[in-house]
Short mmCIF file of C-alpha atoms in Angstrom, two decimals:
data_model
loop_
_atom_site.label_atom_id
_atom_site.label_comp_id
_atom_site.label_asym_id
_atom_site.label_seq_id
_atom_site.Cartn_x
_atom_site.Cartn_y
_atom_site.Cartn_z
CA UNK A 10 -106.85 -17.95 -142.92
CA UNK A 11 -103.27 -18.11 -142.64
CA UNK A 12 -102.38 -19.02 -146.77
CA UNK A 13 -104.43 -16.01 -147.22
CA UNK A 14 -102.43 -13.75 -144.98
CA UNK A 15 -99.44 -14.78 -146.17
CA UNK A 16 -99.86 -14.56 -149.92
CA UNK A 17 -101.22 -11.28 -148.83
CA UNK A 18 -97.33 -10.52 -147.20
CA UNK A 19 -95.88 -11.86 -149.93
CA UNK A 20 -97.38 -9.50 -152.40
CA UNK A 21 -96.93 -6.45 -150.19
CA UNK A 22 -93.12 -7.52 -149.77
CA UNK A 23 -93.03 -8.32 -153.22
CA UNK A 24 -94.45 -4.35 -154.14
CA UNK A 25 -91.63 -3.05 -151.34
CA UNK A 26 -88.89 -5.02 -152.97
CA UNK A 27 -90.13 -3.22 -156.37
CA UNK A 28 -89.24 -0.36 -154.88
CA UNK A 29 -86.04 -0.74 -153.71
CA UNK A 30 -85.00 -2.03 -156.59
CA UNK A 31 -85.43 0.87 -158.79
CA UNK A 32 -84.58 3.23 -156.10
CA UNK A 33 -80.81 4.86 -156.14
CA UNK A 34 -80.93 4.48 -159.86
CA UNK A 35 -82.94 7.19 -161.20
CA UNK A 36 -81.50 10.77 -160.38
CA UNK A 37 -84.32 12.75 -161.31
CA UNK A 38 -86.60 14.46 -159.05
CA UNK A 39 -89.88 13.78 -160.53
CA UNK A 40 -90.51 9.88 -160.45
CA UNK A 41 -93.89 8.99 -159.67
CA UNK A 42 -94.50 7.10 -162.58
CA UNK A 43 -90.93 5.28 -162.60
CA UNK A 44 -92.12 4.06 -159.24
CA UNK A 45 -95.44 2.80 -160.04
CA UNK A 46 -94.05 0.97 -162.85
CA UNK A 47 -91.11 -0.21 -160.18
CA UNK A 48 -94.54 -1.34 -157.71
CA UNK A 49 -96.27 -2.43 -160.09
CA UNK A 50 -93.05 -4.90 -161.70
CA UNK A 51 -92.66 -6.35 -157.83
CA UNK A 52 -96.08 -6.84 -157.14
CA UNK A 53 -96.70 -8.88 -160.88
CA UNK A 54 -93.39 -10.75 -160.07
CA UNK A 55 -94.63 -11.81 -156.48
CA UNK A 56 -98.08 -12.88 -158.18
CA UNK A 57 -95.93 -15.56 -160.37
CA UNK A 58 -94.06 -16.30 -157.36
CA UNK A 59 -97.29 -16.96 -155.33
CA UNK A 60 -99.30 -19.08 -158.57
CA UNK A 61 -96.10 -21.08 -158.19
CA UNK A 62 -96.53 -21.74 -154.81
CA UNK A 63 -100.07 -22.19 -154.28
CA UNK A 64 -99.88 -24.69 -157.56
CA UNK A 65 -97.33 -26.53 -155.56
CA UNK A 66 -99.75 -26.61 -152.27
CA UNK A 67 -102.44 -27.92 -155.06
CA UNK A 68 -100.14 -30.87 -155.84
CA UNK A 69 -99.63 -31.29 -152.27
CA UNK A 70 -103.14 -31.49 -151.21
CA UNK A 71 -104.04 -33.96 -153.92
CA UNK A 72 -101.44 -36.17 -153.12
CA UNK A 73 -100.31 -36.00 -149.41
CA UNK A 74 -102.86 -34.96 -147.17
CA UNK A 75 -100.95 -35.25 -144.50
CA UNK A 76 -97.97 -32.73 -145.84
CA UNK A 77 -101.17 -30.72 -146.71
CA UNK A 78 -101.82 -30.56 -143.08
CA UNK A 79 -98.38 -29.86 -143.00
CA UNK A 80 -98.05 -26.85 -144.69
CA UNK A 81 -101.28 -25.39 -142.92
CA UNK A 82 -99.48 -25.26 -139.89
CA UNK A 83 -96.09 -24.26 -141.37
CA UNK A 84 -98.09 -21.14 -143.16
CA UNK A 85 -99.30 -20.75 -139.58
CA UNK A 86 -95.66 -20.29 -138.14
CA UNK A 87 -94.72 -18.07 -141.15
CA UNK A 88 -97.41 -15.63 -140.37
CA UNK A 89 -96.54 -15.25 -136.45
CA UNK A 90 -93.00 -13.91 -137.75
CA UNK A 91 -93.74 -12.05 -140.95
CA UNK A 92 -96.81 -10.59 -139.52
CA UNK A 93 -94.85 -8.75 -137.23
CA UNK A 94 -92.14 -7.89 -139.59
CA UNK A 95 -95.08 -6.60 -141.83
CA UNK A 96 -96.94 -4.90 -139.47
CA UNK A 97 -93.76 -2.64 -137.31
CA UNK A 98 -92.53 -2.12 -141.18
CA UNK A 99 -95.79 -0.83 -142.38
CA UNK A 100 -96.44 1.45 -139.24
CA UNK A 101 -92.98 2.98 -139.99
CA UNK A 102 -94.02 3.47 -143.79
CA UNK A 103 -96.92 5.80 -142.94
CA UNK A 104 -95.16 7.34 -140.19
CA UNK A 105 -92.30 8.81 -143.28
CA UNK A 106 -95.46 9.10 -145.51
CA UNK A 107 -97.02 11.14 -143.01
CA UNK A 108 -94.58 13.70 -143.47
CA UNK A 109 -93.63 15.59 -140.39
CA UNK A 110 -89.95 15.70 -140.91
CA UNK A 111 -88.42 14.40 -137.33
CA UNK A 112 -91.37 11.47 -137.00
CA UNK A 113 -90.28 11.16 -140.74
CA UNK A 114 -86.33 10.61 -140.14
CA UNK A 115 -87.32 8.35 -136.52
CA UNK A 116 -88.80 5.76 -139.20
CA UNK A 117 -86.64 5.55 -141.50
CA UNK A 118 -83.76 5.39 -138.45
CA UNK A 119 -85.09 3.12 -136.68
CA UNK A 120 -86.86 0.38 -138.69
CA UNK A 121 -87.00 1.44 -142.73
CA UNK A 122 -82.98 0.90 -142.96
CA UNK A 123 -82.57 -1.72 -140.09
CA UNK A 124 -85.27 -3.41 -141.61
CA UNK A 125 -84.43 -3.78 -144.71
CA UNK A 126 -81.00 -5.22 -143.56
CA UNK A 127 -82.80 -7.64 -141.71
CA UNK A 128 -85.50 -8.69 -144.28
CA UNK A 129 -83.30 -11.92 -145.48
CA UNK A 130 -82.76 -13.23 -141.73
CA UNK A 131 -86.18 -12.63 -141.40
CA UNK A 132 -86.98 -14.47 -144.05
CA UNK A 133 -85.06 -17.21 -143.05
CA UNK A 134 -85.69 -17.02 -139.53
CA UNK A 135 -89.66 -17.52 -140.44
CA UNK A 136 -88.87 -20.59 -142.84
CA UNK A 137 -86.97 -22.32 -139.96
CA UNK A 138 -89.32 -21.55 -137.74
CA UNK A 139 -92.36 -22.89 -140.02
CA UNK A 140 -90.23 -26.08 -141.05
CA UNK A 141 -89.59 -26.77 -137.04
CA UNK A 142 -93.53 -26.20 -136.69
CA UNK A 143 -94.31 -28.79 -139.06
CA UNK A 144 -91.61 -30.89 -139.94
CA UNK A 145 -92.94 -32.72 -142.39
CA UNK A 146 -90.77 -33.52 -145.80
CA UNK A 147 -92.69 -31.42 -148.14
CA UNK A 148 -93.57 -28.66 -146.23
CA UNK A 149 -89.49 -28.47 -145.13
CA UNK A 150 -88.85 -28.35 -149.12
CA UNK A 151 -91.36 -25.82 -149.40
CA UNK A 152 -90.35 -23.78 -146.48
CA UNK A 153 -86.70 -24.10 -147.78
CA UNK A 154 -87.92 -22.98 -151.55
CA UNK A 155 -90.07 -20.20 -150.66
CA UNK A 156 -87.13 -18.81 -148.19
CA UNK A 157 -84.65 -19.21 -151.09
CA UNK A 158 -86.79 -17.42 -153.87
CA UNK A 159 -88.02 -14.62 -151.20
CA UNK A 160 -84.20 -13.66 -150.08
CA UNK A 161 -83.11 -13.64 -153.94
CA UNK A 162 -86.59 -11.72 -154.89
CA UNK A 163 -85.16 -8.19 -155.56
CA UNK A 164 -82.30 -9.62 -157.75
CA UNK A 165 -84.62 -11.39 -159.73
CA UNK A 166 -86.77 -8.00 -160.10
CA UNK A 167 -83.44 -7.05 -162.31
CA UNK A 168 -83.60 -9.86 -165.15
CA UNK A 169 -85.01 -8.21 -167.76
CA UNK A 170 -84.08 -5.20 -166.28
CA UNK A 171 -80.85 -2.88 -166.93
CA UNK A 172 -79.58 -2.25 -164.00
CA UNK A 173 -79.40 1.44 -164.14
CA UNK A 174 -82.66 1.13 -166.03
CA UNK A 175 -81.14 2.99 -168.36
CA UNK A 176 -80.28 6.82 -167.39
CA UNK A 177 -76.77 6.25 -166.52
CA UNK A 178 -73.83 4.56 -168.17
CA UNK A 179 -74.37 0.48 -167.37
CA UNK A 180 -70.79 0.38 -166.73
CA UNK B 2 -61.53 3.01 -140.92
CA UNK B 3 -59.94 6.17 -139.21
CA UNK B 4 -60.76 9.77 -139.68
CA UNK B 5 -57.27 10.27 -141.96
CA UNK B 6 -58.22 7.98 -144.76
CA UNK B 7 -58.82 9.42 -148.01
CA UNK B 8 -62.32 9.22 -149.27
CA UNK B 9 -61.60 7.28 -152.65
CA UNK B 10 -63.98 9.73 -154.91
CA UNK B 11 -61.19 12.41 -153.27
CA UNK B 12 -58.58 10.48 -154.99
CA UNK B 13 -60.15 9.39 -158.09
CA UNK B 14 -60.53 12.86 -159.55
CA UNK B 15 -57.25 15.16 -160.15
CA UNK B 16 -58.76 19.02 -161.52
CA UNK B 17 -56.34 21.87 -161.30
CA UNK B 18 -58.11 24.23 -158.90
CA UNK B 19 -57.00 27.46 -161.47
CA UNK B 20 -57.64 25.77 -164.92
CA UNK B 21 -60.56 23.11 -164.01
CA UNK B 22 -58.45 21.27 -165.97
CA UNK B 23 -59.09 17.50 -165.56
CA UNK B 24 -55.79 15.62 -164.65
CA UNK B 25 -54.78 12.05 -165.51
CA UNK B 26 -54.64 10.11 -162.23
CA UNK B 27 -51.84 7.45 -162.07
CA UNK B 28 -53.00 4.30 -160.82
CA UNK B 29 -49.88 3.96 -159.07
CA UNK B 30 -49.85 7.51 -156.74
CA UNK B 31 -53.27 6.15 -155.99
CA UNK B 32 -52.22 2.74 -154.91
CA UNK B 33 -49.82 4.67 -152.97
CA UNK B 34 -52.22 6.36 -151.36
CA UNK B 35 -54.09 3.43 -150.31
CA UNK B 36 -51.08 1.46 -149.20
CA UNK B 37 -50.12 4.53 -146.67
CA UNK B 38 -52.99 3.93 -144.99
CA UNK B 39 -53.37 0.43 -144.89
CA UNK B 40 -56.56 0.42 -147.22
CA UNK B 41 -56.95 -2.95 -148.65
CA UNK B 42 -61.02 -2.49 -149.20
CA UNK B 43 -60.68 0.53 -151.16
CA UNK B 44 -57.63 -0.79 -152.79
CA UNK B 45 -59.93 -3.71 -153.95
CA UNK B 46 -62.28 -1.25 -155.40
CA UNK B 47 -59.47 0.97 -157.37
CA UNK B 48 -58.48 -2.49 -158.62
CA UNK B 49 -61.87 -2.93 -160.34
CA UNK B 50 -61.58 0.61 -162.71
CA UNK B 51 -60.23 -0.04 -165.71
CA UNK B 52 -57.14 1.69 -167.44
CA UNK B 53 -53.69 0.66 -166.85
CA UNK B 54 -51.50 3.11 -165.76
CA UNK B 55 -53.57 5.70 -165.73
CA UNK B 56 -57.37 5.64 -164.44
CA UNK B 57 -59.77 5.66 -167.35
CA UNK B 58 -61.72 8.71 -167.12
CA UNK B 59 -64.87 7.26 -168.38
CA UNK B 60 -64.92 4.63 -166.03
CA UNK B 61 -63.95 6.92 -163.02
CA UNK B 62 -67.09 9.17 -163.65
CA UNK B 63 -69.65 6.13 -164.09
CA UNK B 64 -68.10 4.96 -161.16
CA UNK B 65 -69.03 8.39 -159.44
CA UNK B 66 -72.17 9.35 -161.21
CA UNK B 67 -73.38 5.91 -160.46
CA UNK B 68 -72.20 6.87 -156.51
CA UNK B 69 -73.85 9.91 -156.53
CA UNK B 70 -76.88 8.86 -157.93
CA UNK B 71 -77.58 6.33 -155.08
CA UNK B 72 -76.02 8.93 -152.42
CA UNK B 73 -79.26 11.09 -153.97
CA UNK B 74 -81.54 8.26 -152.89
CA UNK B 75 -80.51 8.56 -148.82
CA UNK B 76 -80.69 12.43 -149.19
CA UNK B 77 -84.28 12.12 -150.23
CA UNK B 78 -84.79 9.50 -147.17
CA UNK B 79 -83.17 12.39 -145.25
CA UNK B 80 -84.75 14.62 -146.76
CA UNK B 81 -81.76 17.07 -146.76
CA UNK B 82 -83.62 19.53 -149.30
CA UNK B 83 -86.36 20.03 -146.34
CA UNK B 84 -83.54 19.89 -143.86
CA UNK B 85 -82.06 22.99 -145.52
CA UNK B 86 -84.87 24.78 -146.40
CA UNK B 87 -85.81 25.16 -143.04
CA UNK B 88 -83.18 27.27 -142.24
CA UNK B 89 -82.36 28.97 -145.89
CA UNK B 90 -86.34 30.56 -146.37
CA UNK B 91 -86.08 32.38 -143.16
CA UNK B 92 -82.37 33.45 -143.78
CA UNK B 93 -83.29 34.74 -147.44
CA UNK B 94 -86.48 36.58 -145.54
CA UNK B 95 -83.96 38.36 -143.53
CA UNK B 96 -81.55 38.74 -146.63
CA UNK B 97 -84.21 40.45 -148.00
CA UNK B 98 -84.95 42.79 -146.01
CA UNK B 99 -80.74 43.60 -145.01
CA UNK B 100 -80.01 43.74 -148.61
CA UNK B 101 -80.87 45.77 -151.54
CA UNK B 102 -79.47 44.14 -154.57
CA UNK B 103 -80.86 41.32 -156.50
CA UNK B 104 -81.42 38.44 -157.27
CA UNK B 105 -80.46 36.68 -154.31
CA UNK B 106 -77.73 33.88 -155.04
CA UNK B 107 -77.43 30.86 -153.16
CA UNK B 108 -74.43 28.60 -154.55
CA UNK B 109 -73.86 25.20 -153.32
CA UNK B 110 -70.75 24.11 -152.93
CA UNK B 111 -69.39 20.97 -154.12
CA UNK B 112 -73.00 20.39 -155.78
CA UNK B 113 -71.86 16.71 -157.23
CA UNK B 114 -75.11 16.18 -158.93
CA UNK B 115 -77.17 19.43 -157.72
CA UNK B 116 -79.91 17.38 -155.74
CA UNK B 117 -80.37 19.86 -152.72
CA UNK B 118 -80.45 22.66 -155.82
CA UNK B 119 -82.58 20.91 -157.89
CA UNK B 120 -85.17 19.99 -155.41
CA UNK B 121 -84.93 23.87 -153.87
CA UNK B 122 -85.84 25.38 -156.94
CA UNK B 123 -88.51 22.51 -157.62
CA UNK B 124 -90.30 22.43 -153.75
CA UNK B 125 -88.05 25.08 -151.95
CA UNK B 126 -90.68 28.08 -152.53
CA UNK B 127 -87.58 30.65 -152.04
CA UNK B 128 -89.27 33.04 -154.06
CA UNK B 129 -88.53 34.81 -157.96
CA UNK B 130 -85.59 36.87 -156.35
CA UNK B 131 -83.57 33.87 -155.56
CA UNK B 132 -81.05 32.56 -157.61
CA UNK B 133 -79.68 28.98 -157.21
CA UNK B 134 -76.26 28.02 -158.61
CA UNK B 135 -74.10 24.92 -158.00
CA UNK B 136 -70.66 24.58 -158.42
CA UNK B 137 -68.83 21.22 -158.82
CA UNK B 138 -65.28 20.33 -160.00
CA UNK B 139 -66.82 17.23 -161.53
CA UNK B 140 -67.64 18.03 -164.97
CA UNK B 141 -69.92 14.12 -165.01
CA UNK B 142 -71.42 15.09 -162.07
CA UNK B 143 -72.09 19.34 -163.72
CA UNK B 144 -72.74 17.91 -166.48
CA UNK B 145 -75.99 15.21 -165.61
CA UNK B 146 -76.87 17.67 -163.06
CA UNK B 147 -77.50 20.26 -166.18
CA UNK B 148 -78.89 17.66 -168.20
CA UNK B 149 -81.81 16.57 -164.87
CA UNK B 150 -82.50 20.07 -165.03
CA UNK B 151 -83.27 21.15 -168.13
CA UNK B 152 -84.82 18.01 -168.40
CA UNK B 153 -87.06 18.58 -165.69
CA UNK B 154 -87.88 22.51 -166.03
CA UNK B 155 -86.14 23.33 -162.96
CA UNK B 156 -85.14 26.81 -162.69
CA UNK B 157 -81.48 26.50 -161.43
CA UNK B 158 -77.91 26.51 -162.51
CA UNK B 159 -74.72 24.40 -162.76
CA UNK B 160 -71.50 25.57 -163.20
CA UNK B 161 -68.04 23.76 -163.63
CA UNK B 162 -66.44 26.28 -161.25
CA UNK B 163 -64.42 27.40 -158.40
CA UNK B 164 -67.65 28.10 -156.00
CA UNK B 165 -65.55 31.15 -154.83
CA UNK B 166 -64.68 32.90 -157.63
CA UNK B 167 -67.44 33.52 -159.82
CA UNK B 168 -67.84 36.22 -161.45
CA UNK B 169 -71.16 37.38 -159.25
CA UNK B 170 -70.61 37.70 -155.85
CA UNK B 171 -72.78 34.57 -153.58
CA UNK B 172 -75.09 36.18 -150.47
CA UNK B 173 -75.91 32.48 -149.29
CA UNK B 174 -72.97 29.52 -149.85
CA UNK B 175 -74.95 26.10 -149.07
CA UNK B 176 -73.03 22.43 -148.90
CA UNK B 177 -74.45 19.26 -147.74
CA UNK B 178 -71.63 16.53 -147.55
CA UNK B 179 -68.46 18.13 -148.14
CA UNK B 180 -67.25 19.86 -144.47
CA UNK B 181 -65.60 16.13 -143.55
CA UNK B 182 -63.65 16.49 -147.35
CA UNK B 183 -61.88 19.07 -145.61
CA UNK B 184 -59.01 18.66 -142.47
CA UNK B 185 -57.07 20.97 -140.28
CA UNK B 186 -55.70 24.16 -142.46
CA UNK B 187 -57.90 22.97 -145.89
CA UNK B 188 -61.24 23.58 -143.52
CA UNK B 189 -60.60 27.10 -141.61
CA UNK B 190 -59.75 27.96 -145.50
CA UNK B 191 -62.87 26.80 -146.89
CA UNK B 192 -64.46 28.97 -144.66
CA UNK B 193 -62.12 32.11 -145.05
CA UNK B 194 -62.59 31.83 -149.14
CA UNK B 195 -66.21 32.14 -148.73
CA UNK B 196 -66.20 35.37 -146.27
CA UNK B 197 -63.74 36.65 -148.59
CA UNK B 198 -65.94 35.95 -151.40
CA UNK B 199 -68.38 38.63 -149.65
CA UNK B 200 -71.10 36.29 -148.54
CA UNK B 201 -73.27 37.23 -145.93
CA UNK B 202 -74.07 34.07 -144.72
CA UNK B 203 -73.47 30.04 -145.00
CA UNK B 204 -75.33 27.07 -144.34
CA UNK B 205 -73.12 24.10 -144.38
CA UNK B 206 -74.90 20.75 -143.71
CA UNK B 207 -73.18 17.91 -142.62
CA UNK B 208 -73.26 14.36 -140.99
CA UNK B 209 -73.37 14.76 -136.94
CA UNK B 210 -69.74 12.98 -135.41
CA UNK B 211 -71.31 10.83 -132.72
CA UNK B 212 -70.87 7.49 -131.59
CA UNK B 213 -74.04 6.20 -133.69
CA UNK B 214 -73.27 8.05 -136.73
CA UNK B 215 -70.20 4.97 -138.33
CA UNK B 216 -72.59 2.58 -137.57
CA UNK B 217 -76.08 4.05 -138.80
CA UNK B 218 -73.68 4.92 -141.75
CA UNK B 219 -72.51 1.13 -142.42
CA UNK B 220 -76.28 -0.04 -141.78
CA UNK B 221 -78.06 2.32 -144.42
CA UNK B 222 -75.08 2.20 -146.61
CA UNK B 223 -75.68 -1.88 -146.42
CA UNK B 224 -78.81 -1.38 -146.59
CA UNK B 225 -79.29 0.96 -149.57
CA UNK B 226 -76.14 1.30 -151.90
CA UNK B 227 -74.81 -1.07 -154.62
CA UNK B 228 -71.84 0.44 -155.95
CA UNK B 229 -69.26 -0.93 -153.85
CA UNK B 230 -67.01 3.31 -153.87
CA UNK B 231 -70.66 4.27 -152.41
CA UNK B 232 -70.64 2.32 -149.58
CA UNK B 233 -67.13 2.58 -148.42
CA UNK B 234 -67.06 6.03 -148.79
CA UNK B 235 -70.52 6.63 -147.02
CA UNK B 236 -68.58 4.81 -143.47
CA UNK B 237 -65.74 6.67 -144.16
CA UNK B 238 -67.67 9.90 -144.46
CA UNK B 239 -68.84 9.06 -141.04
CA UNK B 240 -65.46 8.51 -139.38
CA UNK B 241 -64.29 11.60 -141.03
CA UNK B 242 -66.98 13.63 -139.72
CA UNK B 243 -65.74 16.44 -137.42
CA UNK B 244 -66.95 17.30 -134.12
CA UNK B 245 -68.70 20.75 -133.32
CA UNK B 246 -66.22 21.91 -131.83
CA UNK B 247 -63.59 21.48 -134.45
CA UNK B 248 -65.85 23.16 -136.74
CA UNK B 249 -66.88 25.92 -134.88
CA UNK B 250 -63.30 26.42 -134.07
CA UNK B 251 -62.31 26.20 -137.83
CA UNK B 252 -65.12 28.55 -138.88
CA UNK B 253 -64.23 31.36 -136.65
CA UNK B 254 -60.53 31.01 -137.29
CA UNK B 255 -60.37 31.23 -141.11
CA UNK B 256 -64.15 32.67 -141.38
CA UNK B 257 -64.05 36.26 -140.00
CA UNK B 258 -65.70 38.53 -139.56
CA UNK B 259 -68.98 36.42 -139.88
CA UNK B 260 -69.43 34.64 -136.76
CA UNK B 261 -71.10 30.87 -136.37
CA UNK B 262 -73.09 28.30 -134.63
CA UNK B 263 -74.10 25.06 -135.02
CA UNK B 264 -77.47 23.72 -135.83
CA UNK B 265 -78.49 20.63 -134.56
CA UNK B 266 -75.15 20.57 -132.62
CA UNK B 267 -76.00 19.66 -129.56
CA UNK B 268 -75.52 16.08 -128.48
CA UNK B 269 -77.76 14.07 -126.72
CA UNK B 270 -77.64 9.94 -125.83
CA UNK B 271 -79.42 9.09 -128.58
CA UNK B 272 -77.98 10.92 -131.39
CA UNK B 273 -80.87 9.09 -133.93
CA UNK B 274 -83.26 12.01 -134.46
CA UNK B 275 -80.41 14.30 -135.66
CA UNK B 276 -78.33 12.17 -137.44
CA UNK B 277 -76.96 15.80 -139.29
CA UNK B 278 -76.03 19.10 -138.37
CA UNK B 279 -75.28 22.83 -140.03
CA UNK B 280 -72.87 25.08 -139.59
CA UNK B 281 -74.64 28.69 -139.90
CA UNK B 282 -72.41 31.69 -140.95
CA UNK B 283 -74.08 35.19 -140.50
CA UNK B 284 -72.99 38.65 -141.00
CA UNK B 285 -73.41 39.75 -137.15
CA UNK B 286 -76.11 42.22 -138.00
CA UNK B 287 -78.20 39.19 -138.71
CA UNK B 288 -78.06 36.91 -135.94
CA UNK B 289 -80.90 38.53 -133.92
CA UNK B 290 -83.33 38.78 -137.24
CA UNK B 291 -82.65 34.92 -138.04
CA UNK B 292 -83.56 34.19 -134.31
CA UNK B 293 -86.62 35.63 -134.87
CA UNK B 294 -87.72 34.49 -138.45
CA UNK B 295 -86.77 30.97 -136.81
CA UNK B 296 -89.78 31.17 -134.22
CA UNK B 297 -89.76 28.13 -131.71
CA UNK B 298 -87.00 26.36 -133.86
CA UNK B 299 -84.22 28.56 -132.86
CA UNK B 300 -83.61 26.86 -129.93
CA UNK B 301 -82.02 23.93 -132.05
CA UNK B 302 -79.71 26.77 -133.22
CA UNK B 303 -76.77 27.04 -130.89
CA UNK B 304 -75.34 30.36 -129.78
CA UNK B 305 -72.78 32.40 -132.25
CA UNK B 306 -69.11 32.99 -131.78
#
């Protein structure tokens, strides 16, 4: 259950980080498509992130069940700390989407900005955690990769990307 | 930081306040600036515009549009435009009904790139009498704010012009960000100019001075902004933001005869929920109408002097 859940976070993290990186960059007021197309750029990008992965958990499996095992209960740690992350984050998402304007501003105060500061050492925190949980030599390397790819995901949502996508001067 | 720095868009941009002429800005008298006050950060970020003795103008207003733009991005988090249209539809009800000419004109002052305008005459439902107009000194920030728009069918104007001497007198002046721009003298005068301008009322919104309010700045300024001018000025604007009682006690000392409270004002131990507040202006004869338009809400309006 637990590689489900958390390819499941990582494409929902994946979608957020597609929004943050386009937003700030687009003055207009209208912008619903600009952020689907933002979404829709972070959630493909996590999907390649996530084949990568999961074809790296294949190799694992057919060569070392034991790291196998390994990684099972790492994704198992991963999910006790991201879950949470996911789940206060989420809450405070459809508390702003909600709309009443002080519940609204309480989200966004209280966990939207904090935790977006905090998404890296969350990130990080998780991978220890997992690679402490199973310390096994793959899983550590895979623990260690996913971390590093995860905390560098929203600049890598701007290769291929101008940075101010275009409507203001690059420079 | 300290509450005397200079915010570094404040020293980036030189526009005689007569001509709107835009004037070259010496690296030097800003590096001056910065030394004064022992600003090494925002001496870093000067370093990065180009031009050699004199700031290059091009690079100055990407630097600021590209500020500004972001700085957008937490007002809509903030929602500032619903923020201020909570108190400007029931003050233009009451306008309307105290005055007889028309259209009614709101001008923001100090527009930068005319968000709170824009969205007010996209969501704002203030009605085919109103008239929305901001003014800016910043002819990148006018000029992308005219461009966004026309672009977008909004039904608003931007001028490149002193906010106080237009040529049609203002019933409503609006700001959101620019009270803490202003110190000592240079803020009971930005509130004399505007009661001499013959407004009848003024909605000034700006960021609450409260122990929270530097370090919620730093975290969503961390948190949200790239360009590195964004996020130093965003603390700074922080520090620099004035207390109620200095701006009460600015407004009704250059301001008269309009008389002024503050909304959202009022502290409390966890100054999170209002992280902003608005000095409200009113012609006397419309304090007791507002009160009422406001319903329930007027008790986060705090009394008039």
């Amino acid at each position: 259950m637990s590689p489900w859940l958390l390819a499941l976070l990582v494409v929902v993290d994946g979608t957020l980080c597609g929004f943050r990186a386009a937003a700030g960059r687009n003055p207009r007021l209208f912008l619903r498509s600009y952020y689907l197309a933002s979404l829709g750029r972070g959630a493909g990008r996590s999907l390649v992130v996530l084949a990568v992965f999961a074809g790296a958990a294949l190799l694992v499996w057919e060569f070392s069940p034991e790291g196998f095992d390994a990684l099972l209960l790492a994704a198992d740690a991963m999910v006790q700390v991201y879950g949470v992350y996911a789940v206060v984050t989420l809450s405070a998402l459809g508390l702003y989407v909600i709309g009443h304007f002080d519940l609204g501003v309480l989200a966004t105060v209280l966990v939207l900005g904090p935790f977006t500061l905090a998404r890296p050492f969350v990130i990080i925190a998780g991978a220890a955690w997992a690679a402490g949980s199973a310390p096994h030599p793959l899983s550590v390397a895979l623990c260690v990769m996913s971390a590093v790819v995860m905390v560098s995901f929203e600049r890598l949502l701007d290769v291929g990307a101008p940075p101010w996508r275009g409507v203001l001067p690059e420079s | 930081m300290r509450a005397d720095w200079p915010e570094l868009s404040d020293l980036l941009l030189d526009v005689d306040p007569l001509t709107l002429a835009r004037r070259p800005v010496p690296r030097a008298r800003v590096n001056a600036a910065l030394a004064r006050h022992g600003m090494r950060a925002g001496r870093r970020i000067v370093d990065a515009i180009a031009g050699a003795d004199v700031l290059d103008e091009a690079a100055v207003d990407g630097v600021l549009v590209r500020s500004h733009t972001e700085l957008q991005r937490l007002a809509v988090e903030f929602r500032n435009g619903v923020r201020l249209q909570q108190l400007l539809r029931p003050l233009l009800e009451v306008l309307r009904a105290e005055v007889t000419e028309r259209p009614l004109r709101v001008v923001d002052v100090g527009c930068g790139l005319g968000f709170v305008v824009r969205w007010l005459a996209a969501h704002g439902q203030l009605g085919d009498d109103v008239e929305l107009v901001g003014c800016d000194f910043n002819p990148a920030l006018i000029g992308l704010a005219r461009r966004l728009s026309a672009e977008e069918g909004l039904r608003c104007e931007f001028r490149l012009a002193n906010a106080f001497t237009l040529e049609r007198r203002a019933h409503v002046f609006i700001s959101t960000g620019v009270l803490h721009h202003f110190r000592g003298a240079a803020l009971s005068r930005f509130f004399g100019q505007q009661a001499q301008a013959g407004a009848k009322a003024m909605l000034h919104c700006d960021i609450k001075a409260s122990w929270a309010a530097p370090l919620g700045s730093w975290l969503f300024h961390q948190a949200r902004m790239r360009e590195p001018l964004a996020r130093h000025d965003g603390v700074l604007s922080a520090v620099r933001a004035h207390p109620a009682s200095v701006l009460l006690d600015a407004a009704s000392t250059g301001g008269r005869p309009l008389r002024y409270a503050l909304h959202d004002g009022e502290w409390a131990p966890l100054p999170l929920l209002r992280s902003m507040n608005t000095v409200v202006g009113l012609d006397a004869a419309l304090e007791a109408p507002l009160r009422a338009r406001l319903g329930a809400s007027q008790a986060r309006l705090g009394g008039f002097a």
